[in-house]
Short mmCIF file of C-alpha atoms in Angstrom, two decimals:
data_model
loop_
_atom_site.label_atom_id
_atom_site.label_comp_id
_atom_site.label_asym_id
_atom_site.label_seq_id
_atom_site.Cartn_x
_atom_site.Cartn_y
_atom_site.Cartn_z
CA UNK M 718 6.06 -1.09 84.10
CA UNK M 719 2.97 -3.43 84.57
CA UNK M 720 1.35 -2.16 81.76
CA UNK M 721 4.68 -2.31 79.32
CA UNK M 722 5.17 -6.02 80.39
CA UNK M 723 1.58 -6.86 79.64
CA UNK M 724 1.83 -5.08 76.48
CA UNK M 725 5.28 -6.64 75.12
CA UNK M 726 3.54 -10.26 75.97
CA UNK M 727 0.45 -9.09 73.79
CA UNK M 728 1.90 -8.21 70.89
CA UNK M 729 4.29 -11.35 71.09
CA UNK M 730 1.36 -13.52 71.68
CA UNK M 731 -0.63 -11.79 68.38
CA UNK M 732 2.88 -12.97 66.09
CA UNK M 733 2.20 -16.47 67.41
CA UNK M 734 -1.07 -16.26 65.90
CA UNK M 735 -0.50 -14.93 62.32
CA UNK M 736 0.08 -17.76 60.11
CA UNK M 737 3.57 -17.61 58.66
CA UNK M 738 4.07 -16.28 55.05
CA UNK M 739 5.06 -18.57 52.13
CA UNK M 740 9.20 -18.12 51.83
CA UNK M 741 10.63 -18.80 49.09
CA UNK M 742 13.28 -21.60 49.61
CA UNK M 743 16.84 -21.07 49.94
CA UNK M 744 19.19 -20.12 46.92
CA UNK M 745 16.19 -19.00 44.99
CA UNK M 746 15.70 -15.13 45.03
CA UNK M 747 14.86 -14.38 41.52
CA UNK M 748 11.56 -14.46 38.99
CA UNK M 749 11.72 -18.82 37.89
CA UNK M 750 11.34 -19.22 33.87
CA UNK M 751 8.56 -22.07 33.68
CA UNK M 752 8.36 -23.89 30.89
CA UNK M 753 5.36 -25.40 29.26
CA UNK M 754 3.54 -26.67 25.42
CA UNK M 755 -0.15 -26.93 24.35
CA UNK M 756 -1.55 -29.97 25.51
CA UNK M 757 -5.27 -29.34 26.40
CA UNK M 758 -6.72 -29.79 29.25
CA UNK M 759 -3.10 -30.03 30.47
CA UNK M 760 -1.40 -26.67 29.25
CA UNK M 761 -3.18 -24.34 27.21
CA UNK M 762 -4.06 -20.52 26.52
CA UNK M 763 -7.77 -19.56 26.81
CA UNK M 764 -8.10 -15.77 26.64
CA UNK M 765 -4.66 -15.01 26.75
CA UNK M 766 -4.69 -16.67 29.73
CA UNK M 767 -2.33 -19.65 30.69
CA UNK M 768 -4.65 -22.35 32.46
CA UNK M 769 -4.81 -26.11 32.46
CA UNK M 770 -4.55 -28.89 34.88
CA UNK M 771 -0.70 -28.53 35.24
CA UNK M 772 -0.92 -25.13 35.11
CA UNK M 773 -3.37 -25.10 37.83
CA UNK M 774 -1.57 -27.31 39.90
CA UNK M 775 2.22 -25.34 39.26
CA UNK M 776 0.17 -21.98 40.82
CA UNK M 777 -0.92 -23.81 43.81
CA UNK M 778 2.31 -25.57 44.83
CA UNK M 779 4.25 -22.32 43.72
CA UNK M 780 2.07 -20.38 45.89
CA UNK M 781 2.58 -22.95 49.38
CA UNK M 782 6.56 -22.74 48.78
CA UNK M 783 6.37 -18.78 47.61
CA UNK M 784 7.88 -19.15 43.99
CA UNK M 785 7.44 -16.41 41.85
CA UNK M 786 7.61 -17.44 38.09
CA UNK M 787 6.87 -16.41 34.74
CA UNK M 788 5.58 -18.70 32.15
CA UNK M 789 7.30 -19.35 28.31
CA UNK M 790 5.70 -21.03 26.33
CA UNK M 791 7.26 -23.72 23.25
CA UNK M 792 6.07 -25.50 20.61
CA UNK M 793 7.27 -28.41 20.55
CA UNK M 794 8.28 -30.74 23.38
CA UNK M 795 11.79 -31.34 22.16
CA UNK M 796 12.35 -27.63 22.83
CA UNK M 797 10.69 -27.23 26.16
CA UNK M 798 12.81 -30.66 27.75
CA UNK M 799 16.01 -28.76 25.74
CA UNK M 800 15.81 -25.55 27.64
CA UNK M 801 15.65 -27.38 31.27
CA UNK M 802 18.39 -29.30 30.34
CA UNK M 803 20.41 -26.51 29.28
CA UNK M 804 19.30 -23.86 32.09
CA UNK M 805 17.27 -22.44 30.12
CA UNK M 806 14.05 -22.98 32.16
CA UNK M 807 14.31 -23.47 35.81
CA UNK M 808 10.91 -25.86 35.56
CA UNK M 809 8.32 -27.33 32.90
CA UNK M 810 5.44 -28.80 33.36
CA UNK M 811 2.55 -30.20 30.89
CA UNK M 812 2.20 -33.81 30.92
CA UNK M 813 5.61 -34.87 30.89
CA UNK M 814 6.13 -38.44 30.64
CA UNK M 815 8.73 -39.17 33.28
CA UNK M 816 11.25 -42.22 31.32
CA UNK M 817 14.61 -43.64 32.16
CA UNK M 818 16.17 -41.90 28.88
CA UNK M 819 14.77 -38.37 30.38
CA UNK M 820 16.09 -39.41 33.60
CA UNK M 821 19.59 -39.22 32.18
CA UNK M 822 19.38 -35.13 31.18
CA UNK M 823 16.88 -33.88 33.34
CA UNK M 824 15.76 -34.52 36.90
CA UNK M 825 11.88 -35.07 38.23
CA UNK M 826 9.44 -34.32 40.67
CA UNK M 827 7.38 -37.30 42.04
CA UNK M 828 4.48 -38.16 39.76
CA UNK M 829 1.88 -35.99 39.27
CA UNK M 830 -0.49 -37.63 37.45
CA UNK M 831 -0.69 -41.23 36.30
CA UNK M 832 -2.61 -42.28 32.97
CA UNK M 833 -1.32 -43.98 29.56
CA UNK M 834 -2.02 -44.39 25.57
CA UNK M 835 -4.72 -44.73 24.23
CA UNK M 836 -5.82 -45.55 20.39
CA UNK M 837 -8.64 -42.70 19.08
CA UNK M 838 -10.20 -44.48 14.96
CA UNK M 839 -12.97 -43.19 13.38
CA UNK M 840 -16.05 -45.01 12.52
CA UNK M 841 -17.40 -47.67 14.15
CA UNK M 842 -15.96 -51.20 14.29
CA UNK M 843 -16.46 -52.94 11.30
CA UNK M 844 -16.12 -56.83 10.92
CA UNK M 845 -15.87 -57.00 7.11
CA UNK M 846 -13.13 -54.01 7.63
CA UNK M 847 -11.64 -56.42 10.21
CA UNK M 848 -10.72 -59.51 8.49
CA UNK M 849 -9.71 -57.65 5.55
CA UNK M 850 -6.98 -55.86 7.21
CA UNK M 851 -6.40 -59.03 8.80
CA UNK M 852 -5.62 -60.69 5.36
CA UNK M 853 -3.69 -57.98 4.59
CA UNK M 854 -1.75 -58.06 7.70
CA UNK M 855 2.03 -57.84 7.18
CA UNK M 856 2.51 -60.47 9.38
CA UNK M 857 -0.16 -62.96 7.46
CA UNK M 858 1.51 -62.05 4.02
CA UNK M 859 4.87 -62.82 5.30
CA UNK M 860 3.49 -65.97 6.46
CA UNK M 861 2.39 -67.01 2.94
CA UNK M 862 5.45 -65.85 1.05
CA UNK M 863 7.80 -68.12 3.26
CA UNK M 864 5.48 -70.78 2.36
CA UNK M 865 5.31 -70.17 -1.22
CA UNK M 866 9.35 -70.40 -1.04
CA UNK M 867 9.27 -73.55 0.92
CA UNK M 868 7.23 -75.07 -1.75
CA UNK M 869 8.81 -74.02 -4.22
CA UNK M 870 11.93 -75.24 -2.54
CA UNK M 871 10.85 -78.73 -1.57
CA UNK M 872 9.61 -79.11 -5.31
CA UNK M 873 13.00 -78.05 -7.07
CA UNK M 874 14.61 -80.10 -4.91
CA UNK M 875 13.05 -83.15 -6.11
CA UNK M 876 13.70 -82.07 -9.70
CA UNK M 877 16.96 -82.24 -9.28
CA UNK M 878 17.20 -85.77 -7.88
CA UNK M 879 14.70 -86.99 -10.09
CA UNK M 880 15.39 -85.16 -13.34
CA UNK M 881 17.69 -88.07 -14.83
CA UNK M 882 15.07 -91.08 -13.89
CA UNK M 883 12.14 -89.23 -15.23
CA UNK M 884 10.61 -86.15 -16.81
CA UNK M 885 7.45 -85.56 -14.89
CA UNK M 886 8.85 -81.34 -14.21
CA UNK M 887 10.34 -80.84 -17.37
CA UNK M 888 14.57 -80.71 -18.70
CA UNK M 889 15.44 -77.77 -17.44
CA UNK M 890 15.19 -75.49 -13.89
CA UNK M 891 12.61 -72.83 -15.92
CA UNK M 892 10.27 -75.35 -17.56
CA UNK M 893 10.09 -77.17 -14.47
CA UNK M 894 9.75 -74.25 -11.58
CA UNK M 895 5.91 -74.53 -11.63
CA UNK M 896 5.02 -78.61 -11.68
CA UNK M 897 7.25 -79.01 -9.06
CA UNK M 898 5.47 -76.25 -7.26
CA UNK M 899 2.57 -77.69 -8.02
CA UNK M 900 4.25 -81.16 -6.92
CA UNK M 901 4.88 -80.25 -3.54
CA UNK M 902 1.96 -78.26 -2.68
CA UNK M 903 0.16 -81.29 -3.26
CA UNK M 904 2.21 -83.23 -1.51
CA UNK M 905 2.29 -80.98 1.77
CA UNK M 906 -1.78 -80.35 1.35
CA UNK M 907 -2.44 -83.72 0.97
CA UNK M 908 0.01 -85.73 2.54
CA UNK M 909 0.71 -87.93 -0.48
CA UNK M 910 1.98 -88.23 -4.31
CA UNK M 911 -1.04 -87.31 -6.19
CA UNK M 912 1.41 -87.14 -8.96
CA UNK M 913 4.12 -90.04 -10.21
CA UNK M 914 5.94 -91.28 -7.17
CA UNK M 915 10.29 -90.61 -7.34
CA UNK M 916 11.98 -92.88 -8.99
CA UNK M 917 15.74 -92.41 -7.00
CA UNK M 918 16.90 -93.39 -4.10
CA UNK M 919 17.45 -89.91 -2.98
CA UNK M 920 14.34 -88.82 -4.29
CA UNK M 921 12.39 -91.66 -2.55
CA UNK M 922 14.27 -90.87 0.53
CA UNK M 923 13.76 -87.06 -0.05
CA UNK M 924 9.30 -87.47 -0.67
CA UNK M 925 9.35 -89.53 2.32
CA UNK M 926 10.74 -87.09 4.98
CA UNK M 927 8.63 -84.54 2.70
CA UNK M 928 5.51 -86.69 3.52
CA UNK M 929 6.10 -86.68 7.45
CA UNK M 930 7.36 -83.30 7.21
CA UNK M 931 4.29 -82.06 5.92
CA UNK M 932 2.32 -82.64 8.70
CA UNK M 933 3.99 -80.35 10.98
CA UNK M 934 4.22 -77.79 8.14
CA UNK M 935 0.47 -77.49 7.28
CA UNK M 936 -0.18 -77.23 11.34
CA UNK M 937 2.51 -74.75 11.55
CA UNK M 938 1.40 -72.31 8.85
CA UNK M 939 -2.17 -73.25 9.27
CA UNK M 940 -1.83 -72.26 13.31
CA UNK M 941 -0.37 -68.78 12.34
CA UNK M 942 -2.94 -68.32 9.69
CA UNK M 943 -5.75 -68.37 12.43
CA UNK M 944 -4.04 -66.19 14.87
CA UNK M 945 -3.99 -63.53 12.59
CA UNK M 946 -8.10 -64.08 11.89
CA UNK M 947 -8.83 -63.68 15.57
CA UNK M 948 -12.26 -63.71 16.43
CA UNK M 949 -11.41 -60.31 18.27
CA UNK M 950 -9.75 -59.11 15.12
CA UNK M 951 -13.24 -60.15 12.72
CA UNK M 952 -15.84 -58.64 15.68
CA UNK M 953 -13.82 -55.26 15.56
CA UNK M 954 -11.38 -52.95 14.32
CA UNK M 955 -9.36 -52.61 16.83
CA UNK M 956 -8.51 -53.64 20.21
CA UNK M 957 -5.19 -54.07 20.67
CA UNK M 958 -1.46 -52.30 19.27
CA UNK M 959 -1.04 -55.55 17.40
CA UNK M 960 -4.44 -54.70 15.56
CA UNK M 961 -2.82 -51.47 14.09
CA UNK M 962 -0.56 -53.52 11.44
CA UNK M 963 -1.63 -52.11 8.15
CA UNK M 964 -3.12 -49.18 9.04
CA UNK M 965 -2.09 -45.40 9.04
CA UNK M 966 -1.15 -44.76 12.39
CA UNK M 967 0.04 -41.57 13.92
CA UNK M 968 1.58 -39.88 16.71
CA UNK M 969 4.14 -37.09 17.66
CA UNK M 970 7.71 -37.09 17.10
CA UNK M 971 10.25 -37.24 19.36
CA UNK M 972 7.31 -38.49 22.14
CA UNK M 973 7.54 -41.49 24.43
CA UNK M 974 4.77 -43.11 22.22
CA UNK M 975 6.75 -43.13 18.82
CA UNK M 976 9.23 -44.97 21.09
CA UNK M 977 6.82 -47.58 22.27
CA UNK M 978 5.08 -47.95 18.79
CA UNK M 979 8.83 -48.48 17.33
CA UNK M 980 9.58 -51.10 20.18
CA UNK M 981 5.93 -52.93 19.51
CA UNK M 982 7.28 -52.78 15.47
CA UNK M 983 3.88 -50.79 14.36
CA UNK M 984 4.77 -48.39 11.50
CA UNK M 985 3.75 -45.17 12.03
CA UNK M 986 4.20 -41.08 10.79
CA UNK M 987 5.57 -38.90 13.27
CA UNK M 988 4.20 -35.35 13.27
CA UNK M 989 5.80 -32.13 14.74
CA UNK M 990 3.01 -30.99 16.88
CA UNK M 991 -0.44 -32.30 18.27
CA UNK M 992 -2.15 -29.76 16.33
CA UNK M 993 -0.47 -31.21 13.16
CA UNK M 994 -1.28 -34.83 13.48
CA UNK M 995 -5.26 -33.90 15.12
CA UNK M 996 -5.53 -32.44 11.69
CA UNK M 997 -3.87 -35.07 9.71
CA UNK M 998 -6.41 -37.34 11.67
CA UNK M 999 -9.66 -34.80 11.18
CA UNK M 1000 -8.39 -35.14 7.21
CA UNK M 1001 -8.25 -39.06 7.29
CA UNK M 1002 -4.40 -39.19 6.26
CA UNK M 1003 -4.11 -40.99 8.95
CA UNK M 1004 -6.47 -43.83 10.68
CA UNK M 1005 -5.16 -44.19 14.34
CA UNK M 1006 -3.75 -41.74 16.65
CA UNK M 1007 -1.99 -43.23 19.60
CA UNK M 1008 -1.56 -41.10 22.21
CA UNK M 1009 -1.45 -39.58 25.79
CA UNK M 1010 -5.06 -41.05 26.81
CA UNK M 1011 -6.43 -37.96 29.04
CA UNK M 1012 -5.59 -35.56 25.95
CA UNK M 1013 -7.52 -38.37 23.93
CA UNK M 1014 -10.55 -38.06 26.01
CA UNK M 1015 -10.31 -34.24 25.84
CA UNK M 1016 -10.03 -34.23 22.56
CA UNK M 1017 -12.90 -36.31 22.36
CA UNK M 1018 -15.37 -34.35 24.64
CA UNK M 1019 -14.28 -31.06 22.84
CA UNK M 1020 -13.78 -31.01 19.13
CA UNK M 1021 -13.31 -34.66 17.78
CA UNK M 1022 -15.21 -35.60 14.39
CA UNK M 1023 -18.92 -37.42 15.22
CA UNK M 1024 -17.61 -40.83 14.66
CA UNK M 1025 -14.30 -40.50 15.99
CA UNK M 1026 -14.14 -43.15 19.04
CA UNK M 1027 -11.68 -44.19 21.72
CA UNK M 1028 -10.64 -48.00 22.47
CA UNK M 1029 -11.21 -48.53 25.95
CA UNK M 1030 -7.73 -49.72 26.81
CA UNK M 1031 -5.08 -48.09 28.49
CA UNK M 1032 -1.48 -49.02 27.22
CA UNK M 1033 2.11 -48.58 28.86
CA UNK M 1034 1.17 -46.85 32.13
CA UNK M 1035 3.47 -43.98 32.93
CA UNK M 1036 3.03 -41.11 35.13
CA UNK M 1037 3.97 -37.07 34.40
CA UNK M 1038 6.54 -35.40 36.43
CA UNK M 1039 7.73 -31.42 36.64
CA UNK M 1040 10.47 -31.44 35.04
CA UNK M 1041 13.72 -29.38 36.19
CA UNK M 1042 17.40 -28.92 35.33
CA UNK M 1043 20.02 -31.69 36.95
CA UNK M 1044 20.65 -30.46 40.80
CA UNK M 1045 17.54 -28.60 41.10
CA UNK M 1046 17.08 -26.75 44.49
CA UNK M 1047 13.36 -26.99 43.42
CA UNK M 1048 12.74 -30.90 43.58
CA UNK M 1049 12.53 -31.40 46.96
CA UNK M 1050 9.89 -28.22 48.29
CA UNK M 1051 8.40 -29.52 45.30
CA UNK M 1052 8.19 -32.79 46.74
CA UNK M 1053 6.83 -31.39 49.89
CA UNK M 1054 4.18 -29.35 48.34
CA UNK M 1055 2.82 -31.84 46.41
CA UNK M 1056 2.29 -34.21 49.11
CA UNK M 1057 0.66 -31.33 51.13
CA UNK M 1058 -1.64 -30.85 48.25
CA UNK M 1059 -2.45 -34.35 48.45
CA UNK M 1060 -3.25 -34.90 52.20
CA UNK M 1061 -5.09 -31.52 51.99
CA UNK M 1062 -7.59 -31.99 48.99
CA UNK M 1063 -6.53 -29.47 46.87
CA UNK M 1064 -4.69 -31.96 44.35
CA UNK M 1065 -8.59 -34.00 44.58
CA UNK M 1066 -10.11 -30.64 43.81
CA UNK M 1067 -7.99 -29.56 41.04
CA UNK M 1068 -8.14 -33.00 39.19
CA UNK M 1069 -12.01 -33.71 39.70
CA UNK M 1070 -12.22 -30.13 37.71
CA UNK M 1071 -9.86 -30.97 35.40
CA UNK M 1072 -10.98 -34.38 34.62
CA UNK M 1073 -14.38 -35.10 36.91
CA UNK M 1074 -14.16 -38.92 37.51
CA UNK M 1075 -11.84 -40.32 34.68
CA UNK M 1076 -8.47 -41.36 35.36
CA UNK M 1077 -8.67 -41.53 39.17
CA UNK M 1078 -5.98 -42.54 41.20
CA UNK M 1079 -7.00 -46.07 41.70
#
């Protein structure tokens, strides 16, 4: 009896000691559907293999909850965020950009990874380049045309109360469009009547407030004049979003960053896929690509032209989520596994091979 009580104590003791199998959570006993796109080093197929930083990280937390999964690949990202909404695909991951408007169809994870956009150009910066497109700005042209109609305002204006004491711009409207043009530019460059002074009350009364007036309008044009020649503008390309006005810019459609360059008012072409608008960009129909920056860099260190460079700014931070239908069981083991990855090191691990020291966490 000795020996079966010892032995009963043994082989509960040994149970104690085996470290518990992953278990899948509750209401999920079936093969998940995970969705994902191409975006290297994010998501991609090397060998007929699925790897990737998100892919990496999916297989690790899949493996501390128990999941078992299949991948399916899409094309675009409009399809992939489609099927989770409609139950299609019980996950996707890549580097989903987690937004308010998303929010609204789909549920998310907590962040797993944080970055931004980033502009990629060719060539180096160019200061001749620079204040060309600077000139050229829409901004600076529709600057000029508003004063060009001013002028030509404030100079037909004074034709018509001067046209009966004296015929300095001509009979009628037509002959007398351009010397009172010429009239008022004067007048507003200068300050004063080069030309014959008015002759009518209301004229008089008219060149007078013209005269003050033109103080504040030469400072006000002049001011927006050298904005638009910014020293940062004439020592490089680019630096900024605002620097992109006049130039081909692209970036994917449907994407979080055709949303920002719409809200910032930059003109831009939209292109179905990555691969699509790299090439567009490796075939100069296009001179900026504004984009997710860690693909950027990628990009960049893989197959990017010689001279294609990066601006060293990071624009509208936003972090990448999992993505899952509305009412998910999965978001909250999720949740848990992620932060386990985190306080463990494996999350450090996976990212420092994924992306060495860039985009850290700091």
């Amino acid at each position: 009896m000795r020996q079966i009580i010892v032995a009963c104590l043994t082989w509960a003791f040994s149970l104690m000691l085996i470290p518990a199998q992953a278990q899948e959570p509750e209401g999920i006993d079936n093969i998940l559907t995970v969705a994902t796109v191409t975006r290297a080093p994010f998501s991609m197929v090397e060998d007929g293999t699925d790897t990737g930083f998100s892919v990496a990280l999916w297989d690790a937390l899949a493996g501390d909850i128990g999941l078992r999964y299949e991948w399916v690949r899409f094309d675009t990202f409009t399809e992939m965020i489609n099927a989770v909404e409609a139950g299609q695909a019980d996950a996707a991951i890549a580097n989903i950009s987690i937004t308010e408007e998303r929010e609204t169809r789909i549920d998310f994870t907590q962040p797993i990874f944080e970055t931004g956009l980033q502009i990629m150009l060719r060539g180096e910066g160019n200061g001749t380049l620079a204040l060309i497109r600077s000139i050229l700005s829409p901004r600076l042209l529709l600057a000029v045309v508003i004063f060009l109609i001013i002028t030509l305002t404030i100079g037909m204006l004074m034709w018509a109360f001067e046209r009966r004491k004296q015929k300095m711009f001509g009979e009628t409207a037509r002959e007398a469009a351009f010397p009172a043009f010429w009239w008022a530019l004067n007048l507003i460059i200068s300050s004063a009547h080069e030309e014959e002074a008015p002759r009518s009350a209301l004229g008089r009364v008219f060149g007078t407030i013209m005269l003050v007036c033109s103080l504040f309008l030469i400072s006000f044009f002049t001011a927006n004049i050298t904005a638009a020649l910014t020293i940062n503008a004439i020592s490089e390309d680019v630096t900024g979003i605002s620097d992109l006005d006049g130039m081909r810019v692209g970036t994917t459609e449907g994407s979080t960053t055709s949303t920002f360059l719409n809200l910032r008012g930059v003109q831009h072409r939209e292109f179905a896929t990555l691969e699509a608008l790299l090439d567009a960009f490796e075939n100069n129909d296009i001179e900026a690509v504004v984009f997710d920056g860690p693909i950027l860099a990628y990009y960049m260190r893989t197959q990017a032209p010689d001279d294609a460079r990066l601006v060293d700014r990071i624009f509208r931070r936003e972090g990448y989520g999992i993505a899952l239908p509305t009412g998910s069981v999965l978001r909250e083991p999720l949740n848990r596994a992620l932060l386990h990855a985190r306080e463990n090191g494996d999350y450090d691990q996976l990212r420092a091979e994924w992306f060495g020291a860039a985009y850290s966490d700091d």
